[in-house]
PDB file of C-alpha atoms in Angstrom:
ATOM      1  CA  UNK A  18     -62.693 132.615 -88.016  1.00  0.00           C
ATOM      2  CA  UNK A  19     -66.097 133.229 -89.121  1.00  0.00           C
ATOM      3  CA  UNK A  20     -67.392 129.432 -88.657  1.00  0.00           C
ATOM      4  CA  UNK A  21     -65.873 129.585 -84.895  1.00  0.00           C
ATOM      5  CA  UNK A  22     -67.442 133.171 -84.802  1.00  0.00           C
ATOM      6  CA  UNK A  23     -71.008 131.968 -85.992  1.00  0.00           C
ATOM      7  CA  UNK A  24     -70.284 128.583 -83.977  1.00  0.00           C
ATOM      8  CA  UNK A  25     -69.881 130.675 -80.570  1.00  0.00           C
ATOM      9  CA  UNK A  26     -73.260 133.025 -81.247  1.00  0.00           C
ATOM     10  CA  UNK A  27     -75.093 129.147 -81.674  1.00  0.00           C
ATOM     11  CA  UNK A  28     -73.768 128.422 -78.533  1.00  0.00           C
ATOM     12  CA  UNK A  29     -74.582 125.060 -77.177  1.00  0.00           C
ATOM     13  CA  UNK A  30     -77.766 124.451 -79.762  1.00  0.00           C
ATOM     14  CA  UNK A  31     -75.152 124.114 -82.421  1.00  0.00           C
ATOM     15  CA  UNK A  32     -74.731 121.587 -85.076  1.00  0.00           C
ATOM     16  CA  UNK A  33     -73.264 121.113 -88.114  1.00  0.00           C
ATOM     17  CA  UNK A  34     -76.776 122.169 -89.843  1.00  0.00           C
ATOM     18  CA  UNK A  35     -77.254 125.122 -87.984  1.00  0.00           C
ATOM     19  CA  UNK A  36     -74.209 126.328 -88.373  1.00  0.00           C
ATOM     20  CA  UNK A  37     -74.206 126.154 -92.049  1.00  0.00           C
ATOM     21  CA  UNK A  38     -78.020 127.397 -92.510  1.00  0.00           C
ATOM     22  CA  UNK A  39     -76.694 130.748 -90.410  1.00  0.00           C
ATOM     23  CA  UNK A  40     -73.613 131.027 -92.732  1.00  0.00           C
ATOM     24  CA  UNK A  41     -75.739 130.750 -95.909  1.00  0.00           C
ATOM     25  CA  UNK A  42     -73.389 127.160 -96.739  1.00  0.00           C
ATOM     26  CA  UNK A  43     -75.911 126.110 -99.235  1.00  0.00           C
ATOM     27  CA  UNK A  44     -73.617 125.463-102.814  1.00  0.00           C
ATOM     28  CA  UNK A  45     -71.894 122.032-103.005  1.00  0.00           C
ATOM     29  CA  UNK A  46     -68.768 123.971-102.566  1.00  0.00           C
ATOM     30  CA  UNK A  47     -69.716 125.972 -99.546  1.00  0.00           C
ATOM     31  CA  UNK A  48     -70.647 122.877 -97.558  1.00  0.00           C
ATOM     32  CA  UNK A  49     -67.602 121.353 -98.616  1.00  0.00           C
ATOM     33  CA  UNK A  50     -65.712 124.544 -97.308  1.00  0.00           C
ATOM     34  CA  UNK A  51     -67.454 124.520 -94.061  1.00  0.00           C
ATOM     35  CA  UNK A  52     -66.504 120.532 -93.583  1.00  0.00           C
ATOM     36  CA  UNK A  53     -63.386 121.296 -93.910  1.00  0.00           C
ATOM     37  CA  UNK A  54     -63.061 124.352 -91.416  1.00  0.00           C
ATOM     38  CA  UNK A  55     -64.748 122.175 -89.249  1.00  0.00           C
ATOM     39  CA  UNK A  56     -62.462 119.490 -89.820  1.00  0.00           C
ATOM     40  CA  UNK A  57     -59.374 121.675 -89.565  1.00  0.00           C
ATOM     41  CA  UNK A  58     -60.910 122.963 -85.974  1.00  0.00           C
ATOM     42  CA  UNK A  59     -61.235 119.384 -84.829  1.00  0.00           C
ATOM     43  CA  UNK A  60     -57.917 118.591 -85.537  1.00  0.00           C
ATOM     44  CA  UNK A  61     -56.810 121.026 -83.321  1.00  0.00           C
ATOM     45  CA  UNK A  62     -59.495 120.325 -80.459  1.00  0.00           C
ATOM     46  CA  UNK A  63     -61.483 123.610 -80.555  1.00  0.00           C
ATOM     47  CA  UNK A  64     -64.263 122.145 -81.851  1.00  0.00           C
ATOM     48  CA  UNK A  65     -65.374 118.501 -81.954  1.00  0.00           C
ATOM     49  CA  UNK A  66     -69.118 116.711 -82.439  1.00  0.00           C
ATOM     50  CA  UNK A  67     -70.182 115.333 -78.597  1.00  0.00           C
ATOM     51  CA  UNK A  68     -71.831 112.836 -79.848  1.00  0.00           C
ATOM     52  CA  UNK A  69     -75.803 114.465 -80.314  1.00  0.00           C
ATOM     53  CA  UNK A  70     -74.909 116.027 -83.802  1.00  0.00           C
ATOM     54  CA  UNK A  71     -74.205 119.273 -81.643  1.00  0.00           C
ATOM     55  CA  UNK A  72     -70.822 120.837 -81.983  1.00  0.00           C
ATOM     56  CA  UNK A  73     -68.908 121.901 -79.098  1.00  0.00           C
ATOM     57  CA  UNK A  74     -66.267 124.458 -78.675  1.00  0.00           C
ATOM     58  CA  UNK A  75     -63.205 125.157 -76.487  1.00  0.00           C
ATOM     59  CA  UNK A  76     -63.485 127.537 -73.415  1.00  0.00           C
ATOM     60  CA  UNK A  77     -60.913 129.802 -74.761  1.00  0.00           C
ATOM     61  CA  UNK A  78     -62.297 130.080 -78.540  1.00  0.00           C
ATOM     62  CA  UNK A  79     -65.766 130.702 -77.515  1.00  0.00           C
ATOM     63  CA  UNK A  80     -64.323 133.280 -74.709  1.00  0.00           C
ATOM     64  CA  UNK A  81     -62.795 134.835 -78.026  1.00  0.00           C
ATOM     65  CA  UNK A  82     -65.916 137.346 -78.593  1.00  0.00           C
ATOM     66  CA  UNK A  83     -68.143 138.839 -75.865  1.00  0.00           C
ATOM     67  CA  UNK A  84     -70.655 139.430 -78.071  1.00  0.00           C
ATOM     68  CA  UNK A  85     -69.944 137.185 -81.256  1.00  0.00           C
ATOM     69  CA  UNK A  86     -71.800 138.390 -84.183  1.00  0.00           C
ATOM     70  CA  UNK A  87     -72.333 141.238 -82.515  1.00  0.00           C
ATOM     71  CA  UNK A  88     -75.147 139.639 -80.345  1.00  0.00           C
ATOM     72  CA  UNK A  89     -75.995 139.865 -76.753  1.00  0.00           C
ATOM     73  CA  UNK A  90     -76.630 136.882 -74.630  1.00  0.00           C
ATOM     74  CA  UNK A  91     -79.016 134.241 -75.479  1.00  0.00           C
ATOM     75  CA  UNK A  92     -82.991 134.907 -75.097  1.00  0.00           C
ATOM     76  CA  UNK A  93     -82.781 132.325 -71.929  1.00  0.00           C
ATOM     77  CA  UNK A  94     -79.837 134.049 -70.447  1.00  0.00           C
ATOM     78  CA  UNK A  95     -81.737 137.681 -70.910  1.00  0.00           C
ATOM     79  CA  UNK A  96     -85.169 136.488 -69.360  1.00  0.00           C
ATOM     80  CA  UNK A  97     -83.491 134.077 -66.775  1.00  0.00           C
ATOM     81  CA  UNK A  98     -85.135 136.642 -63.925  1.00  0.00           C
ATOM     82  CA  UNK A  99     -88.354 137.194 -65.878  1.00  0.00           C
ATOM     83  CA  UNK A 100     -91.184 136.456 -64.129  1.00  0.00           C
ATOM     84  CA  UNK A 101     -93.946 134.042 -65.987  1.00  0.00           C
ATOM     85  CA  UNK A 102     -96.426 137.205 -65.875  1.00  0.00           C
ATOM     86  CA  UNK A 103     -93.843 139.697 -67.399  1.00  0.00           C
ATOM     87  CA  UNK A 104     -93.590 136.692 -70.454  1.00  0.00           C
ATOM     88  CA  UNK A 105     -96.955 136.600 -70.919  1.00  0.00           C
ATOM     89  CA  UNK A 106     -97.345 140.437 -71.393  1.00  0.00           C
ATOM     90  CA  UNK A 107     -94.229 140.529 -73.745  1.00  0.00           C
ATOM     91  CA  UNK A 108     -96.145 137.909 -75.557  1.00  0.00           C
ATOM     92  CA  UNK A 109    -100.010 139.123 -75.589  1.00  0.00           C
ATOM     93  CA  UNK A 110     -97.517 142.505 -76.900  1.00  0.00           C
ATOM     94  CA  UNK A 111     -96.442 140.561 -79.737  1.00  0.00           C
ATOM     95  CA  UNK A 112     -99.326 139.008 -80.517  1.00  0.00           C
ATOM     96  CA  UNK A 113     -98.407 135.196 -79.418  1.00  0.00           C
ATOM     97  CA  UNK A 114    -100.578 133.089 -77.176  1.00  0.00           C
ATOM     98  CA  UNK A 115     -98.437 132.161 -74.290  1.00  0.00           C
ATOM     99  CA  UNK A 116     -97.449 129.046 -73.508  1.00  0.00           C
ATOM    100  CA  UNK A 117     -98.868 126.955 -70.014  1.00  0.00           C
ATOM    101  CA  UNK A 118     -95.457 126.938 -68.396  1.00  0.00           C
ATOM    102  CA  UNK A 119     -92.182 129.790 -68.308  1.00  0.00           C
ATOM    103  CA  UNK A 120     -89.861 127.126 -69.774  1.00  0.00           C
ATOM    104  CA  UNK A 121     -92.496 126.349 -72.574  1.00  0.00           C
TER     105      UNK A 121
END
């Protein structure tokens, strides 16, 4: 439950080395753990590879948690409305020389 857990917070950037750099799967037997949970979720077609190292889920699984990990939505879904001049103060705020373009 936590891989699908940490898999849904990814979201559609997952892959196999994502997922295991945010669950810490570092030791030999940790990756091996985490092959086989993914392994034993493919097998039951919740979660499968689409063919671009990224790891999809199942509707239903990912619908499991509104807010898995206890996140909100992604950064793109939260500033989908943002104007480019309301990025570029949040940025000169932080410090970080914005980018020529919104999707940049």
């Amino acid at each position: 439950m936590q891989a699908a857990e940490a898999l849904a917070a990814l979201g559609a950037r997952a892959t196999r080395e994502s997922l295991a750099a945010l669950l810490g799967s570092t030791s030999p037997a940790a990756v091996h753990a985490l092959d086989a949970t993914l392994e034993a979720l493919s097998d039951r077609a919740l979660v499968w590879h689409d063919g671009n190292e990224a790891l999809r889920m199942s509707t239903p699984l990912r619908q499991a948690w509104s807010t898995p990990l206890g996140l909100d939505a992604t950064l793109e879904e939260l500033l989908a409305g943002t104007t480019s001049e309301e990025l570029r103060g949040m940025l000169a705020v932080l410090g970080i020389e914005p980018p020529g373009t919104k999707q940049q």
